[in-house]
Amino acid sequence: MTKVTLLAGGVGGAKMAEGFAALDDVDLTIIGNVADDEEFHGLWVSPDIDTMLYTLSGRINRAQGWGLADEGRRGLDMLTDLGADTWMFLGDRDFGLHIYRTERLRRGDRPTEITADIAKSFGITSRLILPTDDRVQTRVRTEAGWLSFQEYFVRERCAPEVLELTYEGLEDARMTAEASSALAEADLIVIAPSNPLVSIGPILGTAGLRDALKTASAPVVAVSPLIAGKVVKGPADRMLAGLGHRADAVGVAALYENLADHLLIDNSDTALAGEISAKGIAPHATDILMPDLAGRARLAGEIMSLFQELEKDCAA
Amino acid sequence: MTKVTLLAGGVGGAKMAEGFAALDDVDLTIIGNVADDEEFHGLWVSPDIDTMLYTLSGRINRAQGWGLADEGRRGLDMLTDLGADTWMFLGDRDFGLHIYRTERLRRGDRPTEITADIAKSFGITSRLILPTDDRVQTRVRTEAGWLSFQEYFVRERCAPEVLELTYEGLEDARMTAEASSALAEADLIVIAPSNPLVSIGPILGTAGLRDALKTASAPVVAVSPLIAGKVVKGPADRMLAGLGHRADAVGVAALYENLADHLLIDNSDTALAGEISAKGIAPHATDILMPDLAGRARLAGEIMSLFQELEKDCAA
């Protein structure tokens, strides 16, 4: 069994996780993103973590990639009737989870433990851990002022230009012992094709985590979330451009410089290979689109093949 | 317009309230019961108040007399999947209300104000106010020990014998200004056919409320919740007997002695009229069953007729 530790955000991260979870020879640990967490109606909601939980347990709404299958909106309708601001869709089953998490947080339980218990209840065999048990919240500055990430992402549908990005609480956030161990004990570390700024950024920004990743003995393989300068889902391309990064696989490589050893890019991006190599990251062109479970397992399998080649090289 | 102030508990109280609300010449204020409130999954639930809100807004599940029509159980199913103890049915729409109430309580809003806002959102024109903004919780002692009211009522389905009854927090509970005004300004005060021990008891037990009721200028008319020694719904008859009271209209009269001026009893209980009179309460036999809205309006109308006769007598 190869111990794979995956750094992952929302939908793209969950797909990559699903790919590794489908492989028999992989013992998977996921370090998820908590920086898009937000309180709604007094309940603590963790969208990226929930997308991971719903995906890995097969409860996900496959058509939309997030949220639960067979959801209802009776609870949200009631809140709307009562005058609450309900631009954030929270389904009835969702509410059950948020109620559970919030009650346990109020009791003083660690977010990482709560997540582990939910994963266990859902029958998930991979480990899903949090980079930190402290509260970190991504905020984006637009022309209309500072917004929470969900305000930007859901309420404003990513329409405003992002002028600045900050992670509230990140300076004081301590890495969990679980994340530290998952990096130290990994045979292979993978950075999922998630938004490098708002999904991977706050994970890497957790005090000590970047160093733990650098000092880990495992090779670090990242997967580009961009294909031909476009993102599969979400605002990563526009965010990168807006914040002065290159909105392509080279821009991703720049953000992972001195961290990632390898970067999987799409076959359509082979022209960028030289620039990526120049940053000290080995590019590997393949089909990085994961439209279905077979595609996810295939991509995870390719990463495992790359890992096995690296092992052979080292042994030789 | 006659100002009617109704003291009322759960299902029976809501039926009586619906009857008065159906009368054009009545300006109705209801003082509800908060002593069966309980926290579930970190949310504050007010079953009697919600039954009143759901009934008066026409949202009630008519078949069962409590809860909302078109309810779902997705949220509760999720909580069950997560290992929570879910013997208390809480529907998906219900959850929306409990989430709303709990968030406002955490913000420090007064329960009476929150209730008024919910009633307004639901389009309820009668006033629903609370006897107290403090927490009061009925607890019952059974052979298995002390239980919360909902544990006894819902989880144990009223099966255990009630050996003792207490209202936690009642000693320190202060009457709301709204309840005080509603009693002082009433033309008529009505005690609904609710459980005199667990619905009306904690209302009357709120410091100052019993005196406010005694000193109010309005006549006090109570309606017996028992017909031929049996309750229409709930455990009132067994509770009365178990706690050493008479489980009939005379037992009810004894509990309202020096408080109620009149007691409506069922036609089948006319034999008890003498004993009720002996307690200084005028008995009035009629059909006190309220199987439907017409029956509720009829009984409320009969109470209004009684009130108008009293007014005439006084004027004469």
XYZ file of C-alpha atoms in Angstrom:
632
model
C 0.000 0.000 0.000
C 1.305 3.396 -0.962
C 0.506 6.176 1.473
C -0.792 9.062 -0.595
C -1.498 12.422 1.035
C -3.653 14.648 -1.139
C -4.033 18.401 -0.656
C -7.440 19.208 -2.070
C -10.158 21.844 -2.262
C -13.714 21.558 -3.556
C -15.105 19.866 -6.636
C -11.802 19.288 -8.502
C -10.165 18.093 -5.311
C -13.015 15.705 -4.594
C -12.749 14.209 -8.076
C -9.024 13.605 -7.617
C -9.694 12.082 -4.191
C -12.305 9.803 -5.698
C -9.756 8.655 -8.252
C -7.207 7.666 -5.594
C -9.876 6.128 -3.380
C -10.767 3.840 -6.293
C -7.236 2.371 -6.377
C -6.658 -0.790 -4.359
C -2.991 -0.154 -3.623
C -3.455 3.353 -2.216
C -3.905 4.289 1.437
C -5.364 7.767 0.996
C -5.282 10.717 3.377
C -6.811 13.995 2.238
C -5.940 17.357 3.726
C -9.003 19.450 2.902
C -9.663 23.153 2.720
C -11.557 24.950 5.502
C -10.999 28.519 4.312
C -14.306 28.708 2.461
C -16.164 27.843 5.669
C -18.821 30.309 6.703
C -21.618 30.651 9.219
C -25.161 30.647 7.834
C -28.182 31.091 10.108
C -25.981 30.364 13.109
C -24.744 27.080 11.627
C -21.149 26.414 10.647
C -20.921 25.315 7.021
C -17.795 23.766 5.438
C -18.523 23.615 1.709
C -15.233 22.087 0.521
C -15.123 19.533 3.300
C -18.756 18.598 2.678
C -18.176 18.229 -1.068
C -15.371 15.819 -0.185
C -17.559 13.908 2.304
C -20.496 13.715 -0.083
C -18.307 12.672 -3.013
C -16.346 9.970 -1.207
C -19.503 8.496 0.314
C -21.296 8.417 -3.028
C -23.961 10.769 -1.678
C -23.047 13.614 -3.998
C -25.429 15.102 -6.523
C -23.502 13.851 -9.575
C -25.221 16.245 -11.966
C -24.052 19.370 -10.167
C -20.879 18.044 -8.496
C -21.722 19.467 -5.081
C -24.533 19.023 -2.594
C -26.411 15.834 -1.874
C -28.509 13.671 -4.119
C -32.234 13.632 -3.267
C -32.091 16.972 -1.524
C -35.016 19.099 -0.367
C -35.415 22.804 0.272
C -38.146 22.827 2.901
C -35.853 24.186 5.616
C -34.539 26.923 3.356
C -38.089 27.816 2.259
C -39.051 28.233 5.917
C -36.064 30.498 6.523
C -37.046 32.514 3.441
C -40.606 32.814 4.778
C -39.141 34.103 8.046
C -37.229 36.813 6.216
C -33.762 35.273 6.389
C -31.281 35.947 3.590
C -31.130 32.627 1.764
C -28.927 33.156 -1.294
C -26.741 30.265 -0.113
C -28.441 26.998 -1.021
C -28.537 24.684 1.957
C -30.548 21.520 1.439
C -32.551 19.719 4.095
C -30.047 16.860 4.408
C -27.252 19.433 4.334
C -28.901 21.182 7.254
C -28.814 17.939 9.216
C -25.038 17.825 8.749
C -24.538 21.515 9.559
C -26.678 21.159 12.686
C -24.604 18.152 13.771
C -21.281 19.881 13.133
C -22.369 23.108 14.830
C -23.614 21.340 17.927
C -20.327 19.479 18.288
C -18.289 22.645 17.708
C -20.312 24.372 20.446
C -19.521 21.458 22.729
C -15.840 22.145 22.102
C -14.994 19.172 19.896
C -12.135 19.616 17.411
C -13.209 20.194 13.796
C -10.783 17.471 12.682
C -12.413 14.943 15.026
C -15.904 15.957 13.967
C -14.925 15.538 10.312
C -13.420 12.125 11.025
C -16.609 11.037 12.781
C -18.802 12.210 9.909
C -16.563 10.395 7.424
C -16.831 7.246 9.539
C -20.628 7.514 9.766
C -20.697 7.893 5.983
C -18.618 4.740 5.531
C -15.642 6.583 4.031
C -12.471 4.546 4.390
C -10.007 7.245 3.295
C -8.905 9.677 5.989
C -10.170 13.244 5.591
C -8.280 15.615 7.861
C -8.115 19.352 8.278
C -4.971 21.487 7.886
C -5.969 23.388 11.020
C -8.651 23.331 13.717
C -8.549 27.124 13.840
C -10.885 29.325 11.879
C -9.494 30.576 8.591
C -11.718 32.441 6.164
C -10.839 33.562 2.662
C -12.023 37.065 1.885
C -11.894 38.724 -1.500
C -11.800 42.424 -2.265
C -13.874 43.531 -5.236
C -14.923 46.960 -6.440
C -17.913 46.624 -4.108
C -15.596 46.062 -1.125
C -14.586 42.982 0.837
C -16.728 39.870 0.503
C -16.636 36.522 2.218
C -15.671 33.774 -0.183
C -19.219 32.392 -0.395
C -20.624 35.869 -0.987
C -18.244 36.179 -3.909
C -18.582 32.615 -5.133
C -22.275 31.878 -4.629
C -24.135 35.145 -4.121
C -22.188 37.134 -6.749
C -21.531 34.045 -8.943
C -17.847 35.061 -9.275
C -18.917 38.033 -11.416
C -16.856 40.786 -9.727
C -13.163 41.119 -10.494
C -11.048 39.970 -7.537
C -8.649 42.785 -6.623
C -7.162 41.322 -3.473
C -7.295 38.123 -1.493
C -6.768 37.535 2.201
C -7.160 34.609 4.564
C -8.580 35.856 7.839
C -7.181 33.987 10.801
C -4.474 32.221 8.809
C -1.646 33.992 10.624
C -2.712 32.461 13.911
C -3.802 29.098 12.543
C -1.811 26.143 13.844
C -1.361 22.986 11.787
C -3.121 19.910 13.176
C -1.029 16.993 14.381
C -2.909 14.880 11.823
C -1.810 17.077 8.913
C 1.753 17.081 10.174
C 1.804 13.270 10.383
C 0.059 12.862 7.030
C 2.837 14.844 5.342
C 5.708 13.274 7.292
C 4.485 9.704 6.766
C 3.396 10.026 3.134
C 5.065 7.997 0.383
C 3.635 10.436 -2.133
C 2.153 13.903 -1.750
C -0.284 15.098 -4.408
C -1.676 18.594 -4.881
C -5.091 18.202 -6.495
C -6.237 20.259 -9.491
C -7.948 22.710 -7.150
C -7.826 26.497 -7.203
C -4.218 27.250 -6.142
C -5.237 30.578 -4.599
C -8.400 29.836 -2.601
C -8.245 26.056 -2.123
C -4.568 25.101 -1.916
C -3.341 28.564 -0.841
C -4.840 28.533 2.651
C -3.727 24.926 3.219
C -0.134 25.781 2.298
C -0.362 29.025 4.275
C -1.095 27.262 7.555
C 1.890 27.870 9.826
C 4.340 25.004 9.562
C 2.507 23.212 6.780
C 4.598 24.556 3.924
C 7.748 23.558 5.796
C 6.319 20.144 6.649
C 5.653 19.650 2.960
C 9.146 20.802 1.997
C 10.876 18.586 4.535
C 8.702 15.559 3.800
C 10.630 12.730 2.200
C 7.840 12.024 -0.306
C 7.885 13.486 -3.793
C 5.281 16.162 -4.431
C 3.199 15.861 -7.588
C 0.771 18.649 -8.461
C -1.979 18.532 -11.061
C -2.754 21.697 -12.986
C -6.350 22.916 -12.611
C -5.983 24.797 -15.911
C -6.200 23.393 -19.417
C -5.148 25.754 -22.191
C -5.465 28.663 -19.773
C -9.029 27.795 -18.810
C -10.316 26.261 -15.631
C -12.631 23.236 -15.756
C -14.880 24.717 -13.067
C -14.723 27.820 -10.889
C -13.008 31.191 -11.115
C -9.324 30.134 -10.848
C -8.334 31.421 -14.300
C -9.902 34.854 -13.828
C -8.622 35.103 -10.262
C -5.062 34.280 -11.312
C -5.163 36.889 -14.072
C -6.830 39.482 -11.845
C -4.231 39.059 -9.137
C -1.266 39.358 -11.501
C -0.438 35.681 -12.015
C -0.234 33.935 -15.345
C -3.537 32.170 -15.919
C -2.050 28.945 -17.250
C -0.036 25.943 -16.120
C 3.080 28.133 -15.870
C 1.261 30.416 -13.434
C 0.316 27.337 -11.404
C 3.931 26.136 -11.503
C 5.090 29.539 -10.264
C 2.810 29.226 -7.236
C 4.161 25.737 -6.472
C 7.838 26.626 -7.086
C 10.142 25.102 -4.458
C 7.221 22.943 -3.303
C 6.171 20.632 -6.124
C 8.637 18.318 -7.851
C 6.295 17.399 -10.706
C 3.347 19.042 -12.419
C 0.821 17.160 -14.513
C -0.368 19.363 -17.328
C -2.798 18.723 -20.118
C -1.680 17.395 -23.486
C -2.842 20.672 -24.957
C -0.306 22.533 -22.794
C 2.874 20.740 -23.904
C 4.156 24.036 -25.319
C 4.452 25.274 -21.703
C 6.704 22.379 -20.615
C 9.940 24.345 -21.056
C 8.800 27.236 -18.877
C 7.616 24.828 -16.192
C 10.939 22.959 -16.231
C 12.710 26.289 -15.840
C 10.999 26.651 -12.433
C 12.559 23.394 -11.277
C 9.311 21.431 -11.674
C 9.166 18.456 -14.018
C 6.177 18.710 -16.355
C 4.229 15.607 -17.417
C 1.693 16.010 -20.186
C -1.365 13.770 -20.161
C -5.154 13.976 -20.326
C -5.925 15.712 -17.020
C -9.693 16.006 -17.534
C -11.685 13.738 -15.175
C -15.234 13.680 -16.525
C -16.231 10.464 -14.761
C -15.060 7.972 -12.146
C -13.115 5.990 -14.757
C -11.289 9.179 -15.769
C -10.508 9.992 -12.138
C -9.126 6.526 -11.442
C -7.129 6.672 -14.692
C -5.504 9.996 -13.738
C -4.793 8.768 -10.192
C -3.333 5.616 -11.744
C -1.052 7.665 -13.968
C 0.196 9.562 -10.939
C 0.870 6.230 -9.224
C 2.774 5.008 -12.294
C 4.861 8.176 -12.236
C 5.517 7.562 -8.531
C 6.588 3.973 -9.171
C 9.002 5.123 -11.872
C 10.489 7.652 -9.459
C 10.914 4.887 -6.873
C 12.680 2.732 -9.445
C 14.968 5.616 -10.400
C 15.909 6.150 -6.781
C 16.546 2.449 -6.194
C 18.705 2.277 -9.315
C -64.045 44.528 19.502
C -63.720 42.482 22.658
C -60.212 42.028 23.921
C -59.826 38.340 24.746
C -56.674 37.063 26.437
C -56.321 33.308 26.153
C -54.000 31.213 28.315
C -53.218 28.186 26.193
C -50.929 25.194 25.830
C -50.484 22.830 22.891
C -53.051 21.166 20.637
C -56.183 21.888 22.721
C -55.046 25.446 23.302
C -54.379 25.973 19.606
C -57.873 24.727 18.749
C -59.418 27.170 21.191
C -57.242 29.979 19.804
C -58.350 29.102 16.282
C -61.969 29.352 17.416
C -61.515 32.871 18.800
C -59.402 33.955 15.830
C -62.318 32.996 13.582
C -64.642 35.510 15.310
C -64.848 38.974 13.771
C -65.576 40.826 17.008
C -62.625 39.417 18.970
C -59.198 41.005 19.355
C -57.220 37.957 20.473
C -54.043 37.778 22.524
C -52.683 34.369 23.434
C -50.323 33.745 26.321
C -48.618 30.504 25.315
C -46.683 27.856 27.191
C -42.894 27.688 27.013
C -42.345 25.056 29.699
C -42.229 22.157 27.261
C -39.376 23.867 25.373
C -36.269 21.789 24.961
C -32.956 21.863 23.126
C -32.478 19.279 20.388
C -29.217 19.034 18.423
C -28.227 22.453 19.732
C -31.467 24.048 18.509
C -34.104 25.526 20.798
C -37.495 23.959 20.155
C -40.791 25.362 21.493
C -43.401 22.709 20.714
C -46.463 24.423 22.206
C -45.614 27.808 20.715
C -44.955 26.210 17.334
C -48.238 24.291 17.415
C -49.935 27.639 18.022
C -47.987 29.330 15.194
C -48.621 26.502 12.766
C -52.320 26.282 13.658
C -53.089 29.990 13.461
C -51.240 30.347 10.147
C -53.053 27.369 8.627
C -49.739 25.571 8.174
C -50.551 22.815 10.648
C -50.736 19.159 9.694
C -54.490 18.843 10.281
C -54.430 15.063 10.423
C -52.079 14.927 13.406
C -52.837 18.325 15.015
C -49.159 19.264 15.380
C -46.260 19.801 13.042
C -46.414 21.253 9.558
C -48.253 20.100 6.488
C -46.007 18.892 3.641
C -43.139 18.080 5.977
C -39.980 16.167 5.142
C -37.532 14.175 7.233
C -34.339 14.553 5.259
C -32.615 16.597 7.961
C -33.611 14.127 10.657
C -32.476 11.199 8.497
C -29.064 12.848 8.134
C -28.821 13.313 11.904
C -29.784 9.661 12.362
C -27.071 8.637 9.871
C -24.595 10.672 11.931
C -25.527 8.782 15.080
C -27.647 11.463 16.749
C -30.534 10.454 18.984
C -33.590 11.322 16.906
C -36.624 10.111 18.834
C -38.040 13.633 18.677
C -39.559 14.167 15.245
C -38.358 17.428 13.767
C -39.382 18.026 10.172
C -37.341 19.853 7.559
C -39.560 22.970 7.641
C -39.600 22.708 11.435
C -35.806 22.753 11.386
C -35.903 26.004 9.435
C -37.951 27.566 12.224
C -35.786 26.130 15.008
C -32.637 27.346 13.235
C -34.140 30.823 12.912
C -35.242 30.972 16.554
C -31.950 29.622 17.860
C -29.876 32.084 15.863
C -31.922 34.994 17.187
C -31.735 33.704 20.763
C -27.948 33.463 20.438
C -27.919 37.072 19.233
C -29.692 38.001 22.457
C -33.166 38.760 21.121
C -36.094 38.262 23.505
C -38.111 35.075 22.935
C -41.326 37.145 22.997
C -40.034 39.387 20.192
C -38.832 36.430 18.153
C -42.254 34.785 18.518
C -44.007 38.003 17.481
C -41.787 38.264 14.395
C -42.464 34.664 13.394
C -46.203 35.216 13.852
C -45.979 38.326 11.672
C -44.023 36.491 8.965
C -46.693 33.790 9.043
C -49.439 36.388 8.571
C -51.000 35.719 11.981
C -53.086 38.690 13.092
C -53.708 37.542 16.688
C -50.944 38.354 19.171
C -48.998 35.380 20.511
C -46.972 36.338 23.554
C -44.953 34.445 26.116
C -45.590 34.435 29.865
C -41.859 34.853 30.437
C -38.660 35.340 28.448
C -36.802 33.218 30.980
C -36.226 29.520 30.560
C -38.739 27.310 32.328
C -38.752 23.570 31.757
C -41.265 21.060 33.035
C -39.683 17.912 34.372
C -41.523 14.786 35.426
C -40.394 12.137 37.867
C -41.218 8.560 36.906
C -40.069 5.239 38.290
C -37.129 5.522 35.876
C -36.154 8.890 37.371
C -36.545 12.474 36.219
C -37.346 13.089 32.550
C -37.686 16.250 30.501
C -41.249 16.804 29.391
C -40.522 15.785 25.792
C -38.699 12.656 26.947
C -41.821 11.696 28.885
C -44.314 12.896 26.273
C -42.661 11.894 22.990
C -39.902 9.389 23.713
C -41.795 7.443 26.400
C -45.232 8.176 24.851
C -46.595 9.130 28.296
C -46.366 5.463 29.324
C -44.673 5.875 32.726
C -46.690 6.949 35.737
C -45.895 10.541 36.704
C -44.913 10.603 40.381
C -43.851 14.220 40.646
C -43.799 17.347 38.543
C -41.504 20.332 38.688
C -40.922 23.413 36.569
C -37.203 24.107 36.405
C -36.457 27.818 36.372
C -40.005 28.862 37.227
C -39.014 30.342 40.583
C -36.761 32.873 38.892
C -38.930 33.464 35.834
C -40.216 37.016 35.459
C -43.484 37.799 33.723
C -43.131 39.670 30.430
C -44.522 43.199 30.185
C -46.635 41.910 27.290
C -48.310 39.250 29.454
C -48.918 41.748 32.225
C -50.595 44.171 29.796
C -52.583 41.435 28.096
C -54.131 40.481 31.438
C -54.664 44.045 32.677
C -56.224 45.236 29.425
C -58.357 42.182 28.668
C -62.126 42.403 28.540
C -62.271 38.656 28.941
C -59.683 36.129 30.081
C -60.070 32.540 28.911
C -58.166 29.492 30.102
C -58.097 27.039 27.192
C -58.889 23.324 27.553
C -55.190 22.560 27.907
C -53.475 20.338 30.449
C -53.900 22.296 33.714
C -50.680 20.813 35.123
C -48.138 21.046 32.321
C -49.624 23.683 30.003
C -51.544 26.149 32.188
C -49.594 25.357 35.393
C -46.301 26.914 34.347
C -48.061 29.975 32.891
C -49.921 30.574 36.150
C -46.791 29.804 38.141
C -44.774 32.625 36.558
C -44.070 35.158 39.301
C -46.708 37.865 39.292
C -48.892 36.254 36.657
C -51.351 34.613 39.027
C -51.779 37.941 40.851
C -52.128 39.824 37.557
C -54.877 37.429 36.615
C -56.618 37.786 40.004
C -56.501 41.574 39.957
C -57.537 41.865 36.310
C -60.957 43.426 35.895
C -61.954 40.910 33.233
C -63.963 37.808 34.117
C -62.025 34.547 33.842
C -63.654 31.700 31.964
C -61.954 28.294 31.890
C -62.784 25.378 29.641
C -62.401 21.868 31.028
C -59.959 19.668 29.089
C -61.742 16.606 30.484
C -64.990 15.046 29.302
C -66.458 12.358 31.543
C -63.088 12.050 33.259
C -61.200 11.470 30.019
C -58.949 13.819 28.160
C -59.473 14.456 24.420
C -55.731 14.256 23.762
C -52.676 13.884 25.954
C -51.980 12.537 29.425
C -53.882 15.106 31.560
C -56.332 12.597 33.050
C -53.649 10.080 34.072
C -51.368 12.846 35.330
C -54.105 14.360 37.471
C -54.927 10.979 38.979
C -51.273 10.075 39.463
C -50.545 13.313 41.282
C -53.505 13.015 43.665
C -55.993 15.266 41.882
C -59.461 14.266 40.805
C -59.309 13.373 37.116
C -62.506 15.137 36.124
C -63.960 18.622 35.744
C -64.096 18.955 39.532
C -60.349 18.318 39.698
C -59.838 21.007 37.070
C -62.088 23.398 39.034
C -60.029 22.725 42.148
C -56.871 23.767 40.322
C -58.528 26.979 39.123
C -60.180 27.817 42.469
C -59.911 31.515 43.318
C -58.792 32.168 39.745
C -61.579 31.220 37.353
C -65.079 32.651 37.678
C -66.659 30.237 35.212
C -65.907 26.739 33.965
C -67.291 25.314 30.758
C -67.870 21.606 31.188
C -69.247 19.026 28.831
C -72.938 18.160 28.713
C -71.998 14.687 29.895
C -70.570 16.196 33.107
C -73.659 18.078 34.348
C -73.727 15.822 37.412
C -70.515 17.554 38.554
C -72.011 21.065 38.412
C -72.842 21.167 42.127
C -69.318 20.293 43.211
C -67.889 22.900 40.855
C -70.244 25.585 42.172
C -69.154 24.692 45.684
C -65.658 25.848 44.729
C -66.988 29.295 43.836
C -66.811 28.638 40.100
C -69.940 28.847 37.957
C -70.293 25.719 35.793
C -71.756 25.970 32.276
C -72.549 22.729 30.483
C -72.248 22.624 26.717
C -70.651 20.554 23.975
C -66.962 21.311 24.620
C -65.565 19.005 21.929
C -63.968 20.923 19.023
C -63.498 18.374 16.239
C -63.242 20.955 13.463
C -62.934 24.678 12.798
C -66.722 25.108 12.927
C -66.773 23.437 16.345
C -63.958 25.674 17.571
C -65.692 28.857 16.398
C -68.951 27.615 17.933
C -67.365 27.042 21.359
C -65.546 30.406 21.197
C -68.886 31.981 20.203
C -70.609 30.404 23.198
C -67.937 31.832 25.489
C -68.497 35.253 23.889
C -72.268 34.904 24.463
C -71.618 34.056 28.094
C -69.374 37.115 28.339
C -72.061 39.371 26.799
C -74.623 38.080 29.296
C -72.216 38.847 32.140
C -71.764 42.363 30.776
C -75.537 42.813 30.645
C -75.884 41.554 34.206
C -73.280 44.034 35.393
C -74.885 46.906 33.520
C -78.312 46.007 34.945
